[in-house]
DNA sequence: CTATTCACATACGTCTCGTATGCCAATTGA
DNA sequence: TCAATTGGCATACGAGACGTATGTGAATAG
């Protein structure tokens, strides 16, 4: 008795995404040969074109998967903070930590934007920013954050600063020390959003 | 009488850089065929490989040129502000405005990092950040900016936020309104660096 | 049980890149 | 002035990598 067809198809898709994710995350999108990584999944480019249209389509699928995982991790950790402001800051910090991972950094912050354009325009890959925007909106309502900033805009700026912070740490000779400096500077910038007493 | 040799060589280099800059800035690095844009300069890939080693080398040269121009523009405008803090804020604002130009955005903020890696590690392409770092250091000495942030780290974070702000404006349906929101949010973040009374 | 669909592989042409090689003009030295 | 040499740039060639068109065999439908 063989597996049903639907299951085989899902498995093929998953294998392709996994193989591509590994290749993109290590050698990078441009250097990843479709022949090579499809073969490493026991398939050929035929399957890839059938399911994802082209190389970019597969990258989109990989990005959607990673974005989902990042959102899970963010929500998981941020739900444990005492105040909403702290939760917001924690989310940002987690975000930086995730951006430290080579695979995420490469795919989400370097190759992704270069190949697919502005991340803000990606479909199915905005979960993290959405969460931060939500927090900011609430914080404004509660009077913690100054009223005259647009929450989504602020989220994007913070996003940009985060990825820079992560890059800086990742490329540092002394990641421990750099991490402290980067996170300190980052939190200081966030203070700018808070209402002063 | 022909032009001297040195001059011809410089001209060839300049033509290659100009052609590549145009191609990279419009269709992008990956899509730019070396055969095509060298031909548009009346040359072949032979000249390119001779002078720049490979496609990446040419991209580096293009980036160095653009970086020099950006630094000039930054210094030019920023020298007119009344206070040093204002000068610093002006520099950041100019930076965002420059990042709005499609050529700069594409080459300096998208393809460049994807192909050459972390901009902080680029040789001959840190003039703008250097200037901002300098200002921040001075502002700390003057007691305007909080002491416990590392100036260069802060510059890089600001840099990341700037490029995000620019992308957001550039891709907006209503650039005018988005620009206002982005710059407002950006300035609010900068406030976090200032000492509170 | 036949027909059809479709998931995936194979084959082919095209494009781009990098290297090896060749050529010609400009410089050098006597 | 004239050979020798340098080196700036072009040409030729081979190696992938991509996209498309086509083929095939198994699962599903009727």
Short mmCIF file of C-alpha atoms (C1' of nucleotides) in Angstrom, two decimals:
data_model
loop_
_atom_site.label_atom_id
_atom_site.label_comp_id
_atom_site.label_asym_id
_atom_site.label_seq_id
_atom_site.Cartn_x
_atom_site.Cartn_y
_atom_site.Cartn_z
CA UNK A 1 0.00 0.00 0.00
CA UNK A 2 1.41 3.36 -1.07
CA UNK A 3 0.94 6.74 0.48
CA UNK A 4 -1.88 8.76 -0.96
CA UNK A 5 -0.99 11.18 -3.68
CA UNK A 6 -1.62 14.38 -1.74
CA UNK A 7 0.84 13.26 0.85
CA UNK A 8 3.56 12.54 -1.69
CA UNK A 9 3.12 15.97 -3.21
CA UNK A 10 3.37 17.72 0.12
CA UNK A 11 6.47 15.72 0.87
CA UNK A 12 8.07 16.74 -2.40
CA UNK A 13 7.33 20.38 -1.73
CA UNK A 14 8.73 20.10 1.75
CA UNK A 15 11.90 18.42 0.52
CA UNK A 16 12.45 21.10 -2.07
CA UNK A 17 11.91 23.88 0.43
CA UNK A 18 14.23 22.25 2.93
CA UNK A 19 16.99 21.69 0.38
CA UNK A 20 16.68 25.21 -0.98
CA UNK A 21 16.59 26.71 2.50
CA UNK A 22 19.83 24.97 3.35
CA UNK A 23 21.53 26.01 0.13
CA UNK A 24 20.30 29.60 0.28
CA UNK A 25 21.24 29.86 3.92
CA UNK A 26 24.79 28.64 3.47
CA UNK A 27 26.20 29.45 0.03
CA UNK A 28 23.53 32.04 -0.78
CA UNK A 29 20.82 32.40 -3.37
CA UNK A 30 22.96 33.42 -6.31
CA UNK A 31 25.51 30.66 -5.82
CA UNK A 32 22.97 27.94 -5.24
CA UNK A 33 22.61 25.78 -8.32
CA UNK A 34 19.11 24.49 -8.86
CA UNK A 35 20.49 21.28 -10.32
CA UNK A 36 22.61 20.76 -7.24
CA UNK A 37 20.15 21.31 -4.45
CA UNK A 38 17.24 19.60 -6.17
CA UNK A 39 19.52 16.60 -6.65
CA UNK A 40 20.42 16.70 -2.97
CA UNK A 41 16.72 16.27 -2.31
CA UNK A 42 16.57 13.34 -4.71
CA UNK A 43 14.69 15.36 -7.31
CA UNK A 44 15.33 17.43 -10.43
CA UNK A 45 14.58 20.94 -11.57
CA UNK A 46 11.44 19.58 -13.17
CA UNK A 47 9.79 19.28 -9.78
CA UNK A 48 10.93 22.74 -8.81
CA UNK A 49 9.48 24.43 -11.87
CA UNK A 50 6.28 22.45 -11.53
CA UNK A 51 5.66 23.51 -7.94
CA UNK A 52 7.21 26.94 -7.64
CA UNK A 53 7.41 28.35 -11.14
CA UNK A 54 11.00 29.46 -10.84
CA UNK A 55 13.86 30.03 -8.45
CA UNK A 56 12.31 33.20 -7.07
CA UNK A 57 9.09 31.38 -6.33
CA UNK A 58 10.96 28.85 -4.29
CA UNK A 59 12.72 31.62 -2.41
CA UNK A 60 9.35 33.12 -1.57
CA UNK A 61 8.20 29.80 -0.17
CA UNK A 62 11.36 29.49 1.91
CA UNK A 63 10.88 33.01 3.22
CA UNK A 64 7.26 32.37 4.12
CA UNK A 65 8.32 29.35 6.12
CA UNK A 66 11.04 31.18 8.00
CA UNK A 67 8.79 34.13 8.66
CA UNK A 68 6.25 31.84 10.23
CA UNK A 69 8.85 30.34 12.51
CA UNK A 70 10.14 33.75 13.53
CA UNK A 71 6.68 34.95 14.40
CA UNK A 72 6.14 31.91 16.58
CA UNK A 73 9.34 32.51 18.47
CA UNK A 74 8.61 36.18 18.94
CA UNK A 75 5.14 35.60 20.31
CA UNK A 76 6.32 32.84 22.55
CA UNK A 77 8.95 34.86 24.32
CA UNK A 78 7.23 38.21 24.38
CA UNK A 79 4.21 36.91 26.25
CA UNK A 80 6.21 36.63 29.45
CA UNK A 81 7.05 40.26 30.13
CA UNK A 82 5.39 42.17 32.99
CA UNK A 83 4.53 45.39 31.17
CA UNK A 84 3.55 46.00 27.61
CA UNK A 85 6.47 48.31 27.04
CA UNK A 86 8.80 45.61 28.31
CA UNK A 87 7.14 43.13 26.06
CA UNK A 88 7.73 45.41 23.13
CA UNK A 89 11.39 45.84 24.00
CA UNK A 90 11.75 42.10 24.47
CA UNK A 91 10.30 41.46 21.06
CA UNK A 92 12.83 43.77 19.51
CA UNK A 93 15.65 42.09 21.36
CA UNK A 94 14.52 38.62 20.30
CA UNK A 95 14.33 39.92 16.81
CA UNK A 96 17.95 40.95 16.92
CA UNK A 97 18.92 37.60 18.36
CA UNK A 98 17.17 35.77 15.57
CA UNK A 99 18.82 38.01 13.01
CA UNK A 100 22.11 36.75 14.34
CA UNK A 101 21.54 33.30 12.95
CA UNK A 102 23.38 33.01 9.64
CA UNK A 103 20.52 31.37 7.82
CA UNK A 104 18.01 34.04 8.82
CA UNK A 105 20.44 36.86 8.21
CA UNK A 106 21.36 35.63 4.78
CA UNK A 107 17.91 34.73 3.54
CA UNK A 108 15.69 37.29 5.25
CA UNK A 109 17.97 40.31 5.39
CA UNK A 110 20.37 40.00 2.49
CA UNK A 111 19.41 37.78 -0.41
CA UNK A 112 15.67 38.13 0.14
CA UNK A 113 15.52 41.91 -0.21
CA UNK A 114 18.00 41.85 -3.09
CA UNK A 115 15.99 39.33 -5.10
CA UNK A 116 12.42 40.11 -4.12
CA UNK A 117 12.63 43.78 -3.24
CA UNK A 118 11.28 45.68 -0.26
CA UNK A 119 10.36 43.22 2.50
CA UNK A 120 7.44 45.44 3.43
CA UNK A 121 5.82 44.35 0.17
CA UNK A 122 6.31 40.62 0.64
CA UNK A 123 3.16 38.56 0.85
CA UNK A 124 2.99 36.18 3.82
CA UNK A 125 6.13 37.46 5.42
CA UNK A 126 5.17 40.27 7.72
CA UNK A 127 4.18 38.49 10.86
CA UNK A 128 6.92 39.95 13.02
CA UNK A 129 6.38 43.51 11.93
CA UNK A 130 2.65 43.08 12.37
CA UNK A 131 3.17 42.08 15.96
CA UNK A 132 5.41 45.03 16.71
CA UNK A 133 2.99 47.39 15.05
CA UNK A 134 0.19 46.02 17.19
CA UNK A 135 2.17 46.61 20.36
CA UNK A 136 3.05 50.14 19.38
CA UNK A 137 -0.56 50.97 18.65
CA UNK A 138 -1.64 49.72 22.05
CA UNK A 139 1.18 51.57 23.77
CA UNK A 140 0.04 54.76 22.16
CA UNK A 141 -3.49 54.19 23.39
CA UNK A 142 -2.12 53.64 26.86
CA UNK A 143 -0.17 56.86 26.64
CA UNK A 144 3.21 55.20 27.02
CA UNK A 145 4.42 56.01 23.55
CA UNK A 146 4.29 59.45 21.98
CA UNK A 147 1.21 59.91 19.85
CA UNK A 148 2.72 61.44 16.78
CA UNK A 149 4.48 58.46 15.28
CA UNK A 150 2.92 56.06 12.85
CA UNK A 151 3.17 52.59 14.42
CA UNK A 152 3.88 50.65 11.25
CA UNK A 153 6.44 53.15 10.08
CA UNK A 154 8.19 52.97 13.41
CA UNK A 155 8.16 49.18 13.25
CA UNK A 156 9.90 49.22 9.92
CA UNK A 157 12.56 51.64 11.09
CA UNK A 158 13.20 49.49 14.13
CA UNK A 159 13.35 46.52 11.84
CA UNK A 160 16.08 48.16 9.82
CA UNK A 161 18.04 49.13 12.89
CA UNK A 162 17.71 45.59 14.24
CA UNK A 163 19.13 43.96 11.18
CA UNK A 164 22.06 46.36 11.23
CA UNK A 165 22.65 45.59 14.86
CA UNK A 166 22.63 41.91 14.12
CA UNK A 167 25.04 42.25 11.24
CA UNK A 168 27.35 44.25 13.38
CA UNK A 169 27.38 41.62 16.07
CA UNK A 170 27.69 38.75 13.62
CA UNK A 171 30.74 40.25 11.91
CA UNK A 172 32.45 41.34 15.06
CA UNK A 173 35.74 40.00 16.37
CA UNK A 174 34.30 40.08 19.86
CA UNK A 175 30.61 39.27 19.49
CA UNK A 176 30.03 39.32 23.23
CA UNK A 177 31.15 42.91 23.66
CA UNK A 178 29.64 44.08 20.41
CA UNK A 179 26.34 42.55 21.31
CA UNK A 180 26.23 44.53 24.53
CA UNK A 181 27.02 47.76 22.75
CA UNK A 182 24.56 47.15 19.96
CA UNK A 183 21.68 46.23 22.21
CA UNK A 184 22.40 49.16 24.51
CA UNK A 185 22.40 51.60 21.61
CA UNK A 186 19.29 49.99 20.26
CA UNK A 187 17.38 50.32 23.52
CA UNK A 188 18.49 53.90 23.76
CA UNK A 189 16.94 54.61 20.39
CA UNK A 190 13.72 52.97 21.51
CA UNK A 191 13.61 55.35 24.48
CA UNK A 192 12.96 58.08 21.94
CA UNK A 193 9.50 56.67 21.38
CA UNK A 194 8.50 56.94 25.03
CA UNK A 195 6.64 59.86 26.41
CA UNK A 196 8.71 61.87 28.82
CA UNK A 197 7.36 62.41 32.32
CA UNK B 1 48.65 63.93 -31.87
CA UNK B 2 46.82 61.48 -29.67
CA UNK B 3 45.96 61.75 -26.06
CA UNK B 4 48.57 60.41 -23.69
CA UNK B 5 48.17 56.85 -22.59
CA UNK B 6 47.37 57.53 -18.95
CA UNK B 7 44.48 59.64 -20.01
CA UNK B 8 43.05 56.98 -22.29
CA UNK B 9 43.22 54.45 -19.52
CA UNK B 10 41.47 56.70 -17.04
CA UNK B 11 38.84 57.35 -19.64
CA UNK B 12 38.27 53.64 -20.19
CA UNK B 13 37.93 53.06 -16.47
CA UNK B 14 35.52 55.94 -16.17
CA UNK B 15 33.44 54.71 -19.08
CA UNK B 16 33.21 51.25 -17.59
CA UNK B 17 32.22 52.58 -14.20
CA UNK B 18 29.62 54.87 -15.70
CA UNK B 19 28.11 52.13 -17.84
CA UNK B 20 28.06 49.67 -14.98
CA UNK B 21 26.61 52.24 -12.62
CA UNK B 22 23.77 52.89 -14.98
CA UNK B 23 23.09 49.20 -15.55
CA UNK B 24 23.35 48.28 -11.87
CA UNK B 25 21.20 51.23 -10.89
CA UNK B 26 18.39 50.43 -13.29
CA UNK B 27 18.06 46.71 -14.01
CA UNK B 28 20.21 45.65 -11.05
CA UNK B 29 23.47 43.83 -10.57
CA UNK B 30 22.28 40.29 -11.22
CA UNK B 31 20.40 41.17 -14.39
CA UNK B 32 23.15 43.33 -15.83
CA UNK B 33 25.01 41.45 -18.52
CA UNK B 34 28.68 42.31 -18.69
CA UNK B 35 28.63 41.88 -22.45
CA UNK B 36 25.77 44.32 -22.74
CA UNK B 37 26.95 47.20 -20.62
CA UNK B 38 30.57 47.00 -21.71
CA UNK B 39 29.32 47.13 -25.29
CA UNK B 40 27.23 50.18 -24.44
CA UNK B 41 30.48 51.82 -23.42
CA UNK B 42 32.10 50.80 -26.71
CA UNK B 43 34.23 48.15 -25.02
CA UNK B 44 34.22 44.44 -24.25
CA UNK B 45 34.54 42.30 -21.18
CA UNK B 46 38.25 42.13 -21.82
CA UNK B 47 38.66 45.68 -20.58
CA UNK B 48 36.53 44.97 -17.55
CA UNK B 49 38.52 41.97 -16.47
CA UNK B 50 41.75 43.80 -17.09
CA UNK B 51 40.87 46.75 -14.88
CA UNK B 52 38.59 45.35 -12.22
CA UNK B 53 39.29 41.64 -12.02
CA UNK B 54 35.65 40.62 -12.14
CA UNK B 55 32.09 41.83 -11.88
CA UNK B 56 32.33 42.26 -8.13
CA UNK B 57 35.43 44.38 -8.47
CA UNK B 58 33.58 46.70 -10.78
CA UNK B 59 30.70 46.91 -8.33
CA UNK B 60 33.16 47.92 -5.63
CA UNK B 61 34.48 50.70 -7.83
CA UNK B 62 30.97 51.93 -8.55
CA UNK B 63 30.18 51.89 -4.85
CA UNK B 64 33.31 53.80 -3.97
CA UNK B 65 32.36 56.48 -6.47
CA UNK B 66 28.82 56.82 -5.18
CA UNK B 67 29.99 56.85 -1.58
CA UNK B 68 32.32 59.73 -2.34
CA UNK B 69 29.50 61.71 -3.90
CA UNK B 70 27.21 61.02 -0.97
CA UNK B 71 29.81 62.17 1.52
CA UNK B 72 30.27 65.39 -0.41
CA UNK B 73 26.58 66.13 -0.38
CA UNK B 74 26.25 65.32 3.30
CA UNK B 75 29.10 67.56 4.33
CA UNK B 76 27.90 70.32 2.10
CA UNK B 77 24.43 70.54 3.58
CA UNK B 78 25.25 69.74 7.17
CA UNK B 79 27.68 72.60 7.56
CA UNK B 80 24.85 75.12 7.56
CA UNK B 81 23.03 74.17 10.76
CA UNK B 82 23.13 76.38 13.85
CA UNK B 83 23.81 73.73 16.49
CA UNK B 84 25.75 70.53 16.33
CA UNK B 85 22.72 68.47 17.25
CA UNK B 86 20.79 70.09 14.46
CA UNK B 87 23.65 69.41 12.13
CA UNK B 88 23.55 65.78 13.10
CA UNK B 89 19.81 65.55 12.52
CA UNK B 90 20.20 67.31 9.19
CA UNK B 91 22.81 64.81 8.10
CA UNK B 92 20.47 61.98 8.88
CA UNK B 93 17.67 63.61 6.98
CA UNK B 94 19.84 64.22 3.93
CA UNK B 95 20.89 60.65 4.15
CA UNK B 96 17.29 59.52 3.88
CA UNK B 97 16.70 61.84 0.98
CA UNK B 98 19.66 60.43 -0.89
CA UNK B 99 18.50 56.91 -0.16
CA UNK B 100 15.32 57.81 -2.00
CA UNK B 101 17.12 57.99 -5.32
CA UNK B 102 16.58 54.69 -7.13
CA UNK B 103 20.20 54.33 -8.19
CA UNK B 104 21.54 54.83 -4.67
CA UNK B 105 18.91 52.64 -3.12
CA UNK B 106 19.48 49.80 -5.50
CA UNK B 107 23.27 49.84 -5.54
CA UNK B 108 24.14 50.96 -2.03
CA UNK B 109 21.33 49.40 -0.03
CA UNK B 110 20.20 46.35 -1.93
CA UNK B 111 22.55 44.80 -4.44
CA UNK B 112 25.69 46.04 -2.73
CA UNK B 113 25.09 44.35 0.61
CA UNK B 114 23.81 41.21 -1.09
CA UNK B 115 26.89 40.82 -3.27
CA UNK B 116 29.64 42.27 -1.10
CA UNK B 117 28.31 41.60 2.37
CA UNK B 118 28.12 43.88 5.38
CA UNK B 119 28.59 47.50 4.29
CA UNK B 120 30.46 48.19 7.49
CA UNK B 121 33.27 46.07 6.11
CA UNK B 122 33.51 47.77 2.74
CA UNK B 123 36.77 49.51 2.00
CA UNK B 124 36.47 53.08 0.74
CA UNK B 125 32.78 53.28 1.34
CA UNK B 126 32.22 54.53 4.84
CA UNK B 127 32.49 58.25 4.48
CA UNK B 128 28.93 58.99 5.52
CA UNK B 129 28.96 56.80 8.58
CA UNK B 130 32.33 58.20 9.56
CA UNK B 131 30.88 61.69 9.53
CA UNK B 132 27.92 60.73 11.65
CA UNK B 133 30.13 58.90 14.09
CA UNK B 134 32.28 61.98 14.43
CA UNK B 135 29.29 64.14 15.22
CA UNK B 136 27.99 61.71 17.79
CA UNK B 137 31.34 61.60 19.53
CA UNK B 138 31.49 65.35 19.77
CA UNK B 139 27.92 65.53 20.97
CA UNK B 140 28.77 63.17 23.75
CA UNK B 141 31.72 65.31 24.77
CA UNK B 142 29.44 68.29 24.83
CA UNK B 143 26.97 66.44 27.01
CA UNK B 144 24.16 66.62 24.51
CA UNK B 145 24.02 62.94 23.82
CA UNK B 146 23.86 60.24 26.48
CA UNK B 147 27.28 58.87 27.30
CA UNK B 148 26.58 55.18 27.25
CA UNK B 149 26.12 54.55 23.57
CA UNK B 150 28.92 53.64 21.23
CA UNK B 151 28.96 56.30 18.49
CA UNK B 152 29.82 54.03 15.60
CA UNK B 153 27.30 51.43 16.65
CA UNK B 154 24.63 54.09 16.88
CA UNK B 155 25.58 55.39 13.44
CA UNK B 156 25.11 51.99 11.92
CA UNK B 157 21.73 51.50 13.54
CA UNK B 158 20.64 54.88 12.30
CA UNK B 159 21.92 53.94 8.91
CA UNK B 160 19.73 50.85 8.89
CA UNK B 161 16.69 52.80 9.99
CA UNK B 162 17.36 55.41 7.32
CA UNK B 163 17.45 52.97 4.49
CA UNK B 164 14.21 51.41 5.69
CA UNK B 165 12.63 54.82 5.88
CA UNK B 166 13.74 55.55 2.36
CA UNK B 167 12.41 52.28 1.02
CA UNK B 168 9.12 52.92 2.69
CA UNK B 169 8.83 56.31 1.10
CA UNK B 170 10.01 55.13 -2.29
CA UNK B 171 7.46 52.31 -2.48
CA UNK B 172 4.59 54.35 -1.14
CA UNK B 173 1.44 55.28 -3.03
CA UNK B 174 1.59 58.70 -1.47
CA UNK B 175 5.28 59.56 -1.09
CA UNK B 176 4.55 62.99 0.25
CA UNK B 177 2.56 61.78 3.21
CA UNK B 178 4.75 58.76 3.82
CA UNK B 179 7.81 60.92 3.81
CA UNK B 180 6.39 63.08 6.56
CA UNK B 181 5.50 60.08 8.67
CA UNK B 182 8.84 58.39 8.12
CA UNK B 183 10.93 61.41 8.93
CA UNK B 184 8.82 62.20 11.98
CA UNK B 185 9.22 58.68 13.32
CA UNK B 186 12.90 58.80 12.52
CA UNK B 187 13.48 62.03 14.40
CA UNK B 188 11.56 60.63 17.32
CA UNK B 189 13.95 57.71 17.49
CA UNK B 190 16.90 60.07 17.41
CA UNK B 191 15.48 61.85 20.44
CA UNK B 192 16.28 58.71 22.38
CA UNK B 193 19.95 59.55 22.09
CA UNK B 194 19.59 62.95 23.73
CA UNK B 195 20.14 63.54 27.38
CA UNK B 196 16.97 64.47 29.19
CA UNK B 197 16.90 67.70 31.13
"C1'" DC C 1 -11.14 -1.36 -17.47
"C1'" DT C 2 -10.07 2.48 -20.21
"C1'" DA C 3 -9.09 7.30 -20.32
"C1'" DT C 4 -7.18 11.18 -18.46
"C1'" DT C 5 -4.71 13.89 -15.46
"C1'" DC C 6 -0.63 15.42 -13.49
"C1'" DA C 7 3.71 15.03 -10.87
"C1'" DC C 8 8.08 14.83 -12.19
"C1'" DA C 9 12.16 13.72 -15.35
"C1'" DT C 10 14.74 14.44 -19.57
"C1'" DA C 11 16.57 16.93 -23.46
"C1'" DC C 12 17.69 20.94 -25.72
"C1'" DG C 13 18.89 25.77 -26.72
"C1'" DT C 14 20.48 30.09 -24.84
"C1'" DC C 15 22.87 33.12 -22.01
"C1'" DT C 16 26.49 34.50 -18.98
"C1'" DC C 17 30.63 34.13 -16.87
"C1'" DG C 18 35.89 33.27 -16.41
"C1'" DT C 19 40.25 32.07 -18.61
"C1'" DA C 20 43.52 31.63 -22.10
"C1'" DT C 21 45.30 33.61 -25.87
"C1'" DG C 22 46.26 37.04 -29.48
"C1'" DC C 23 47.07 41.62 -31.37
"C1'" DC C 24 48.30 46.29 -31.81
"C1'" DA C 25 49.67 50.77 -30.05
"C1'" DA C 26 52.46 53.24 -27.00
"C1'" DT C 27 56.53 53.58 -24.41
"C1'" DT C 28 61.42 52.65 -23.58
"C1'" DG C 29 66.33 52.49 -24.41
"C1'" DA C 30 70.23 52.81 -27.37
"C1'" DT D 1 65.24 56.52 -35.56
"C1'" DC D 2 64.36 51.91 -34.72
"C1'" DA D 3 64.00 47.54 -32.39
"C1'" DA D 4 62.23 45.53 -28.10
"C1'" DT D 5 58.95 45.31 -24.70
"C1'" DT D 6 55.17 46.39 -22.11
"C1'" DG D 7 50.38 46.31 -21.35
"C1'" DG D 8 45.60 47.71 -22.63
"C1'" DC D 9 42.06 45.56 -24.66
"C1'" DA D 10 39.69 42.11 -27.89
"C1'" DT D 11 38.60 37.46 -29.34
"C1'" DA D 12 37.86 32.58 -28.77
"C1'" DC D 13 36.69 28.81 -26.13
"C1'" DG D 14 34.71 25.90 -22.45
"C1'" DA D 15 31.81 25.38 -18.41
"C1'" DG D 16 27.89 25.81 -15.99
"C1'" DA D 17 23.03 27.57 -15.00
"C1'" DC D 18 18.65 28.74 -16.38
"C1'" DG D 19 13.99 28.22 -18.85
"C1'" DT D 20 11.09 25.64 -21.97
"C1'" DA D 21 9.28 21.96 -24.46
"C1'" DT D 22 8.41 17.41 -24.33
"C1'" DG D 23 8.06 12.72 -22.59
"C1'" DT D 24 6.54 9.06 -19.21
"C1'" DG D 25 4.44 6.44 -15.84
"C1'" DA D 26 1.44 6.12 -12.01
"C1'" DA D 27 -2.77 7.49 -9.70
"C1'" DT D 28 -7.41 8.80 -10.18
"C1'" DA D 29 -11.98 9.19 -12.47
"C1'" DG D 30 -15.82 7.53 -14.94
#
